[in-house]
Coordinates of N, CA and C and ligand atoms in Angstrom, one line a residue:
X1353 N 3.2 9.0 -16.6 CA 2.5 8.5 -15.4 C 1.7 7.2 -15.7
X1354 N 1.8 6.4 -14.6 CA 1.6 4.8 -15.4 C 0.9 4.0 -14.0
X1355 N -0.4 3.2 -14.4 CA -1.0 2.3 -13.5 C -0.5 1.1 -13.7
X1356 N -0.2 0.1 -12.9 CA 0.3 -1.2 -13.6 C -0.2 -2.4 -12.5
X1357 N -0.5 -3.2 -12.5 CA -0.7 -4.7 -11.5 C 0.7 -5.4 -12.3
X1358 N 0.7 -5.9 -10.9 CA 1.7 -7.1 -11.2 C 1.5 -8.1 -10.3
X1359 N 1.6 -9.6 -10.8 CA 1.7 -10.7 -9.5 C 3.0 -10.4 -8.7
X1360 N 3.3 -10.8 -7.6 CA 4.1 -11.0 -7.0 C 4.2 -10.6 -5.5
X1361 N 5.7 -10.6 -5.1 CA 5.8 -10.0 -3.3 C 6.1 -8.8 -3.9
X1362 N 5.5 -7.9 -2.7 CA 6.0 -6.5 -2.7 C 7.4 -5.8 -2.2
X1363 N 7.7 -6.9 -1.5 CA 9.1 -6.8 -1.0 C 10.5 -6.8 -2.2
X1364 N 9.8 -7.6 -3.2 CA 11.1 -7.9 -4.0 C 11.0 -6.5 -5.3
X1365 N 10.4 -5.4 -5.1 CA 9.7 -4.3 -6.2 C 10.7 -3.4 -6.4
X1366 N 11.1 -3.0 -7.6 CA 12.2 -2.1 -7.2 C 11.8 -0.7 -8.3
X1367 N 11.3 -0.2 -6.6 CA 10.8 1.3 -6.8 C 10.9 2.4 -5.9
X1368 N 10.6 3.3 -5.6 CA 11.3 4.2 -4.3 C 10.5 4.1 -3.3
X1369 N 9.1 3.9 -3.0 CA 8.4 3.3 -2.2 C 8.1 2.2 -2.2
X1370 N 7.6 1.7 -1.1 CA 6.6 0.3 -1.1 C 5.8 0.9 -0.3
X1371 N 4.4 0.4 0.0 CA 3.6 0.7 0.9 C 3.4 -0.8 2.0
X1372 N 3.3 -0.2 3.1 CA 3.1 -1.5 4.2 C 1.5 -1.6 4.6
X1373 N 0.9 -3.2 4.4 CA -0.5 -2.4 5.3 C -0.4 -3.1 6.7
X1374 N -0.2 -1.9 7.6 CA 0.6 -1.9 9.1 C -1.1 -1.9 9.8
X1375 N -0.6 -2.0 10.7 CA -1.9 -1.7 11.9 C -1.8 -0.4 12.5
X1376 N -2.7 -0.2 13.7 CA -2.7 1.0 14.3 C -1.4 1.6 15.6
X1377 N -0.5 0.1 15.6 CA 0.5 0.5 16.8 C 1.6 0.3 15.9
X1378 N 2.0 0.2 14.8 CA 3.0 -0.3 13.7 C 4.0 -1.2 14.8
X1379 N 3.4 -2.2 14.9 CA 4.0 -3.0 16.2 C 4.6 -4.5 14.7
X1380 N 3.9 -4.3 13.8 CA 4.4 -5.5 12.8 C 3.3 -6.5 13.1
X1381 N 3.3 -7.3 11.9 CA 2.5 -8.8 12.7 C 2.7 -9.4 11.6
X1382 N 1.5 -10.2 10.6 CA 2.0 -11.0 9.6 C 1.0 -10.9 8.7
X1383 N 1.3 -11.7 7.3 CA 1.1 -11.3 6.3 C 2.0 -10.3 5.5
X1384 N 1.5 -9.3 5.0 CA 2.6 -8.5 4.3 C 3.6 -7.8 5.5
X1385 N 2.9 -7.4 6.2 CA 3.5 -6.5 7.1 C 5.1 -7.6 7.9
X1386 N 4.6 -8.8 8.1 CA 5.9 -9.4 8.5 C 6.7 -9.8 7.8
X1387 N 6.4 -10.3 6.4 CA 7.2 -10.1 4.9 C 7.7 -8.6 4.9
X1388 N 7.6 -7.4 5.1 CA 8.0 -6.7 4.9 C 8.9 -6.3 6.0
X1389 N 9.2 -6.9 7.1 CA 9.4 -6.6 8.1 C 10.9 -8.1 7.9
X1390 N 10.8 -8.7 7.7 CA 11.6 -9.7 7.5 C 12.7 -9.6 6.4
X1391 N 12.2 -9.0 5.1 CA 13.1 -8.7 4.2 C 13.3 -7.4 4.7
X1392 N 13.1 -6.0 4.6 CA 14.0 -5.1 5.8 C 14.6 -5.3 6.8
X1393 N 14.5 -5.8 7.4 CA 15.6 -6.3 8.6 C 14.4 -6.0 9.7
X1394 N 14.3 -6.8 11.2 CA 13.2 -7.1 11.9 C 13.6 -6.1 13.3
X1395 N 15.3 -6.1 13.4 CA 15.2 -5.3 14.4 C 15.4 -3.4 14.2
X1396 N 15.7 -3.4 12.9 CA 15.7 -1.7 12.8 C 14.6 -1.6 12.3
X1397 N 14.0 -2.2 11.5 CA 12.3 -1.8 11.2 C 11.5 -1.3 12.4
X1398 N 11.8 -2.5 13.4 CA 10.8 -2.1 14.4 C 11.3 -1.0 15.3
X1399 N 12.4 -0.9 15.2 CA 12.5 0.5 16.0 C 12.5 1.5 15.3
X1400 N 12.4 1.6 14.0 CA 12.4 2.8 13.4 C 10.5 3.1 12.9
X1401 N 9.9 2.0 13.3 CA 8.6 1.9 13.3 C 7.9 2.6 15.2
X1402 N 8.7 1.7 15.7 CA 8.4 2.1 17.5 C 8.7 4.0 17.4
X1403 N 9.6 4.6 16.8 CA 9.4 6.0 17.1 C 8.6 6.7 16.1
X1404 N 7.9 6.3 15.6 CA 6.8 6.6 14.7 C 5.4 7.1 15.7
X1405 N 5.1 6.0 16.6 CA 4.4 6.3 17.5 C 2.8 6.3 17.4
X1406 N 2.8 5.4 16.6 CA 1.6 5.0 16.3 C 0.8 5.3 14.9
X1407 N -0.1 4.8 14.2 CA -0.5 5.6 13.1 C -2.2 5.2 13.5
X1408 N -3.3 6.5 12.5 CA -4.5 6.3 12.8 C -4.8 5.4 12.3
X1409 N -6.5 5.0 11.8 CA -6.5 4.2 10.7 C -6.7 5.3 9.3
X1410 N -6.5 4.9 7.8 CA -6.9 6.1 7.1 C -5.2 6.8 6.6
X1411 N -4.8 6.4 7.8 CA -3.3 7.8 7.7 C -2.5 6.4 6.9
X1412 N -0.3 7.6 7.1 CA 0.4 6.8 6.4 C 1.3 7.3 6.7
X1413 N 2.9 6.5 7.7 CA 3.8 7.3 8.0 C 5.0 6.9 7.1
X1414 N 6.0 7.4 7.4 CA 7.1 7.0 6.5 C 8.4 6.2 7.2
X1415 N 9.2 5.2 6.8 CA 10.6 5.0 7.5 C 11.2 4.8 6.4
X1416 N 12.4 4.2 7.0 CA 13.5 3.9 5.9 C 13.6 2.5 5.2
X1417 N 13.5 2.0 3.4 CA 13.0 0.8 3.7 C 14.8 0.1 3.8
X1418 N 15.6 0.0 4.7 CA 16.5 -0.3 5.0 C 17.1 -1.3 4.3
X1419 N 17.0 -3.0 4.4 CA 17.6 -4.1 3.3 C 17.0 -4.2 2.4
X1420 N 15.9 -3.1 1.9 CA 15.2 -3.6 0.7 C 15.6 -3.0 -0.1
X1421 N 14.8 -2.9 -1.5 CA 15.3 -2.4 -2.9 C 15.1 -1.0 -2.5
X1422 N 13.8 -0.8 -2.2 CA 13.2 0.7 -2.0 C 13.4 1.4 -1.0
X1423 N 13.9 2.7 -1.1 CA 14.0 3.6 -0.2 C 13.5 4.0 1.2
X1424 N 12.1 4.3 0.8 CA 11.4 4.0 1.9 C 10.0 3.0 1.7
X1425 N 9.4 3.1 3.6 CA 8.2 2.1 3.4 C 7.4 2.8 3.8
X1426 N 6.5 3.3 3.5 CA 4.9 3.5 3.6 C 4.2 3.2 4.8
X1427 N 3.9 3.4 5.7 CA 2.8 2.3 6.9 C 1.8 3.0 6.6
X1428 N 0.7 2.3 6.1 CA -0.6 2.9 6.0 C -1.6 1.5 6.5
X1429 N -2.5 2.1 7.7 CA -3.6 1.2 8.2 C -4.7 1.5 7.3
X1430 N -5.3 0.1 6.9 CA -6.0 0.1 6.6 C -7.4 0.0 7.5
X1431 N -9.0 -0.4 7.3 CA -9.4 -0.4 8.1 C -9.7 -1.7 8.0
X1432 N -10.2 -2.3 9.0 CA -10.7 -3.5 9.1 C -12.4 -3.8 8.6
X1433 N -12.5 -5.0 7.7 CA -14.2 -4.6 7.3 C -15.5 -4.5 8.0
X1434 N -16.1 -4.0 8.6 CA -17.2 -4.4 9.6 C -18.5 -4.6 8.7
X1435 N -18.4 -4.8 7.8 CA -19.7 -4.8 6.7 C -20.2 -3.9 5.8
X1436 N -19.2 -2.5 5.8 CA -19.5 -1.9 4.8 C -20.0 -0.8 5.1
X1437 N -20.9 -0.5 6.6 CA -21.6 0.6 6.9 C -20.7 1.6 7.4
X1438 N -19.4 1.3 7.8 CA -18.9 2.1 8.8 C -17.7 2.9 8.4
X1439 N -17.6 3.6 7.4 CA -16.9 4.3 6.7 C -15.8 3.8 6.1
X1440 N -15.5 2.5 5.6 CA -14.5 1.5 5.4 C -14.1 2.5 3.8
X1441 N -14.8 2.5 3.4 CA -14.3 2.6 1.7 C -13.5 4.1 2.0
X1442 N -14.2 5.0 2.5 CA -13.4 6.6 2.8 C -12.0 6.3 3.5
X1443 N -12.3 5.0 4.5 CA -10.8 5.1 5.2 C -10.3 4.1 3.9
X1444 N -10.4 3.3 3.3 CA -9.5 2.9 2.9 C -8.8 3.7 1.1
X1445 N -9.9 4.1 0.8 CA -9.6 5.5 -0.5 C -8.3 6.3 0.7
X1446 N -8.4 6.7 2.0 CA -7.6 7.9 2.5 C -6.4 7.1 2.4
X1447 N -6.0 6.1 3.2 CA -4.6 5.2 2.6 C -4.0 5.0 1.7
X1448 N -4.5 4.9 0.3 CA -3.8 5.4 -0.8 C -3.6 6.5 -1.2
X1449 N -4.5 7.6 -0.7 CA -4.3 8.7 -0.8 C -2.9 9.4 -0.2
X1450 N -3.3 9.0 1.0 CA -1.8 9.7 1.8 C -0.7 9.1 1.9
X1451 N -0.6 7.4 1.1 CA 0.5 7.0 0.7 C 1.3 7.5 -0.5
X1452 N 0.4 8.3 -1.3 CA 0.5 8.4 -2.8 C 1.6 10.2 -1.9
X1453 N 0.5 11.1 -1.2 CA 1.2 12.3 -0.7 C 2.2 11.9 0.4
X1454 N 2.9 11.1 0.9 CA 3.8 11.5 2.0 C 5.1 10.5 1.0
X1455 N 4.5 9.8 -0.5 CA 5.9 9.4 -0.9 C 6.5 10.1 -1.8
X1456 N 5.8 11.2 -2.0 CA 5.7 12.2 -3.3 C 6.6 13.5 -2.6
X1457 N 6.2 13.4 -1.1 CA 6.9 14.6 -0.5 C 8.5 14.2 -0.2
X1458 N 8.7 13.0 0.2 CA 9.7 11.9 0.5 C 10.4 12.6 -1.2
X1459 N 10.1 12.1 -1.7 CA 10.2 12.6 -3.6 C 10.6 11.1 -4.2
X1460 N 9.7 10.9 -3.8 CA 9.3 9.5 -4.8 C 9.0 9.2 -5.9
X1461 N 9.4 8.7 -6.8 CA 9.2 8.8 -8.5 C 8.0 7.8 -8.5
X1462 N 8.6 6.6 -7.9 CA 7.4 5.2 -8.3 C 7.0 4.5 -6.9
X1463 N 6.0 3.8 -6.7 CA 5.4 3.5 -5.7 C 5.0 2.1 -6.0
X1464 N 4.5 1.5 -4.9 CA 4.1 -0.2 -5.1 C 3.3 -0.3 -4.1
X1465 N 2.0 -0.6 -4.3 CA 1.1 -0.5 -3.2 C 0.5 -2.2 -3.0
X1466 N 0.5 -3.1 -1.7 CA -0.3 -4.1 -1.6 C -1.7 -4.3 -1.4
X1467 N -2.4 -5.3 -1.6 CA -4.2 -5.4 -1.5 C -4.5 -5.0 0.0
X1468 N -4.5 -3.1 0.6 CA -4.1 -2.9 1.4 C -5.5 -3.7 2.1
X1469 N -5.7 -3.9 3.5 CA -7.1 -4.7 4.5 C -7.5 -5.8 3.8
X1470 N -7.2 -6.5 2.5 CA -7.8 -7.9 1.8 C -7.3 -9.0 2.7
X1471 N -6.7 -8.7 3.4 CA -6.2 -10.2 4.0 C -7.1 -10.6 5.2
X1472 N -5.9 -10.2 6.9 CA -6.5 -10.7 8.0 C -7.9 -9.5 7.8
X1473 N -7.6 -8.0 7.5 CA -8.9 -7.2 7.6 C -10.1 -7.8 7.3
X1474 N -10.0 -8.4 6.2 CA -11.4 -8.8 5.7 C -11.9 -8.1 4.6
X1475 N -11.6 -7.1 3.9 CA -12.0 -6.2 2.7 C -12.4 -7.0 1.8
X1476 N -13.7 -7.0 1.3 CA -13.7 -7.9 0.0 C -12.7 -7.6 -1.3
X1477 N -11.8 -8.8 -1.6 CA -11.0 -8.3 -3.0 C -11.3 -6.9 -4.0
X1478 N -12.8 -7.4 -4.3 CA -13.2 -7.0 -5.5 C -13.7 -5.3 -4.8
X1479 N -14.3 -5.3 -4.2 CA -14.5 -3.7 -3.6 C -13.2 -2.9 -3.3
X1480 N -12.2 -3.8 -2.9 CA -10.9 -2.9 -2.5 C -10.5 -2.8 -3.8
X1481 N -10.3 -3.2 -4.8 CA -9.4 -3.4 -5.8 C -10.1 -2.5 -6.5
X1482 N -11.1 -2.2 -6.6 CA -12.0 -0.6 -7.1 C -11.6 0.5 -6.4
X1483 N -11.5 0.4 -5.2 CA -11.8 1.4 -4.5 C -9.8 2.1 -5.1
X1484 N -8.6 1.1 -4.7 CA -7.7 1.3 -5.2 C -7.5 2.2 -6.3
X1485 N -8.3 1.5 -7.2 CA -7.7 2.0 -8.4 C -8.7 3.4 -9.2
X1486 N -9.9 3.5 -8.4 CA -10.2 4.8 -8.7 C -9.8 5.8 -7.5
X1487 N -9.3 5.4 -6.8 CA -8.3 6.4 -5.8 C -6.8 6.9 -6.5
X1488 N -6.2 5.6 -6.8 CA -5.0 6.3 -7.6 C -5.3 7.2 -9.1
X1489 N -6.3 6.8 -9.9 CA -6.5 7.3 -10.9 C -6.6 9.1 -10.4
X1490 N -7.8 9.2 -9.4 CA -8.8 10.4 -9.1 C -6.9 11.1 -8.3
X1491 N -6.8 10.4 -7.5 CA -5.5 11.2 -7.0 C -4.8 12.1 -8.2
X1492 N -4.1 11.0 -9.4 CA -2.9 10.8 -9.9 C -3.5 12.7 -11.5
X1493 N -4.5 12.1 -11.3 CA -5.2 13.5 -12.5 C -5.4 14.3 -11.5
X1494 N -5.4 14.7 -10.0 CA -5.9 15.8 -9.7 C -4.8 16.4 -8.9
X1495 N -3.8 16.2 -8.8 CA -3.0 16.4 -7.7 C -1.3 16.5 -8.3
X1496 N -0.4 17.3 -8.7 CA 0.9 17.7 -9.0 C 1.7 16.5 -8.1
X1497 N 1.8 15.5 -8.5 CA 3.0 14.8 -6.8 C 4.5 14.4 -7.3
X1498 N 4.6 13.9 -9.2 CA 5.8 13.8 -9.7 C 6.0 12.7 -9.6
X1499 N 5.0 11.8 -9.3 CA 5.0 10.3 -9.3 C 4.4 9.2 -11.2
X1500 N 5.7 9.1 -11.2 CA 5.3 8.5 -12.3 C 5.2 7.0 -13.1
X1501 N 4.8 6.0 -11.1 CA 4.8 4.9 -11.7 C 4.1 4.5 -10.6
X1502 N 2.5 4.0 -10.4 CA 2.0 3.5 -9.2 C 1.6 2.0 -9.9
X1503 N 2.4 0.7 -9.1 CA 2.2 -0.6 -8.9 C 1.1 -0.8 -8.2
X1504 N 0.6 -1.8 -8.5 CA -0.6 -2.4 -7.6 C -0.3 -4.6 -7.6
X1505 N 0.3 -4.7 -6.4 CA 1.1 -5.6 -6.3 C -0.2 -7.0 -5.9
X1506 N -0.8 -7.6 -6.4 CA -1.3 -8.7 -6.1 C -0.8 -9.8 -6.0
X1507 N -0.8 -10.6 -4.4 CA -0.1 -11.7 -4.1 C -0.7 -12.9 -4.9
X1508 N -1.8 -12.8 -5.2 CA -2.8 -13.7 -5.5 C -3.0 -13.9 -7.0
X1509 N -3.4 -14.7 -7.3 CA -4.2 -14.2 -8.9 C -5.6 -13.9 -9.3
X1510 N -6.4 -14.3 -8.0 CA -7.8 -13.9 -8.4 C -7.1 -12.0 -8.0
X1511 N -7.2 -11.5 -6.9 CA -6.9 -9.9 -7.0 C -5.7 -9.2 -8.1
X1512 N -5.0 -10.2 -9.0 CA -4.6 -10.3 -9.9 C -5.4 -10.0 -11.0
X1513 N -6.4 -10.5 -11.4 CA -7.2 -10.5 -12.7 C -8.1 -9.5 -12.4
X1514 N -8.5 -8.6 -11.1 CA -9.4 -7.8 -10.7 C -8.7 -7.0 -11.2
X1515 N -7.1 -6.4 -10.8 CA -6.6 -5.0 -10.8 C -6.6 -4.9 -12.7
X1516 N -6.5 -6.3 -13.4 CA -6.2 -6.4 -14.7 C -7.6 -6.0 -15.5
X1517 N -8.6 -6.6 -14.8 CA -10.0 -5.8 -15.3 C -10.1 -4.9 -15.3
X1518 N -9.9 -4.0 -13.9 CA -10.5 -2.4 -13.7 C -9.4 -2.1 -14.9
X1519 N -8.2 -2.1 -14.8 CA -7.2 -1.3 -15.5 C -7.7 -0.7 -16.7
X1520 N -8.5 -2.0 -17.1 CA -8.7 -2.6 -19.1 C -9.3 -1.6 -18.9
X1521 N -10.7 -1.0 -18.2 CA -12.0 -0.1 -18.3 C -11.5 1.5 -17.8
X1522 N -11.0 1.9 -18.9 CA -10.7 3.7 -18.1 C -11.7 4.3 -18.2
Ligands
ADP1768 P1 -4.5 -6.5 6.2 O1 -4.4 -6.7 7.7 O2 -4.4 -5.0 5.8 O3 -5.7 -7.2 5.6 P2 -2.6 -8.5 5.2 O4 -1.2 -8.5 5.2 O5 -3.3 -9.6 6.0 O6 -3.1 -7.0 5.6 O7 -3.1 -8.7 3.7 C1 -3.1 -7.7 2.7 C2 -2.8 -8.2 1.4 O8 -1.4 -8.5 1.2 C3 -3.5 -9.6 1.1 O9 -4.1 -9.5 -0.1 C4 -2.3 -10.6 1.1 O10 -2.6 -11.7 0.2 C5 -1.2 -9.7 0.6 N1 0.2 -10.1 0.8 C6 0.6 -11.0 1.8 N2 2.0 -11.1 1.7 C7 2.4 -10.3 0.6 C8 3.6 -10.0 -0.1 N3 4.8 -10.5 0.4 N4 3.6 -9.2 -1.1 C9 2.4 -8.6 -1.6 N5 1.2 -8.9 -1.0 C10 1.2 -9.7 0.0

C-alpha cells in the first residue's frame, strides 16, 4: 500500500481509477474536468455522465473511463472555498474518502487523485494538500478496500513540492 505525488496530467496515469473534480450537475466544464473529458472522448463521457444524474457536493459517482488508460473515472465534487467556515475541509476530506470507497468496490487496485477544488474552487493549495493526504493516510489504515497504490497528481509544482513535504512527515 503506497502514497505517491507525481507531476503531471492525470489523464495520461495508468491506473484503474482516475478521480475527476466534477461539479454538482457532472455537466463537464474546464480545467481538469475538460482535460478529462477530452482525452475520454466528449460525447460518451457526457452521456454516460448525463445518466448519472447529478452528484452532491462531498459525494463520488463512477463511469467508464472510456479512451483512457484507466478503467473508470471517479466524479467527485468538491466544494467550492467560502473562507473556511462553512464545512469545506469535511466536504472536501468526504471526496477522497468516497473516491477511495466507490473505486475499491469498482475493484480498483490503484487510484490517481487531482488537487481536487485548488483550481476555479478556490481551496488554498497548502490546506487541500493536507487535508488530502491525511484523508488518504486515515482512510488507507482504517478501512479493508484492497487498494494498493493512491497517486496524488499535481499539475503544478508549487502543489508538487506540498504533496512531497507532507509525504516526507509520517
Ligand atoms: P476545481 O473546480 O475542483 O477547483 P479545477 O479543474 O479548476 O477543479 O482544478 C483542480 C486542480 O486540477 C487544479 O490544481 C488544477 O491545476 C489541476 N489540473 C488541471 N488540469 C489538470 C490535469 N490535466 N491533470 C491534473 N491536474 C490538473
Amino acid at each position: 500500500m503506497a502514497i505517491e505525488a507525481v507531476r503531471g496530467d492525470i489523464t495520461k496515469q495508468e491506473v484503474d481509477a482516475i478521480v475527476n473534480a466534477a461539479n454538482q450537475a457532472l455537466a463537464g466544464g474546464g480545467g481538469v474536468d475538460g482535460a478529462i473529458h477530452r482525452a475520454a472522448g466528449m460525447a460518451q463521457l457526457r452521456a454516460a455522465c448525463d445518466a448519472l444524474g447529478g452528484c452532491p457536493t462531498g459525494e463520488a459517482k463512477a463511469t467508464p473511463g472510456f479512451n483512457l488508460r484507466a478503467q473508470w473515472i471517479i466524479h467527485a465534487v468538491g466544494p467550492r472555498w467560502r473562507g473556511g467556515g462553512h464545512g469545506e475541509a469535511e466536504l472536501l476530506a468526504s471526496c477522497y474518502r468516497r473516491s477511495l470507497v466507490v473505486a475499491a468496490e469498482l475493484g480498483a487496485r490503484s487510484i490517481a487523485f487531482p488537487a481536487i477544488s485548488t483550481g476555479v474552487y478556490g481551496y488554498p493549495a497548502a490546506d487541500a494538500a493536507a487535508v488530502a493526504i491525511s484523508t488518504v493516510r486515515s482512510v488507507l489504515a482504517s478501512t479493508p478496500l484492497g487498494i494498493e497504490l493512491v497517486r496524488l497528481v499535481a499539475f503544478g509544482d508549487a502543489t508538487y513540492q506540498l504533496y512531497l513535504e507532507l509525504l516526507a512527515d509520517p
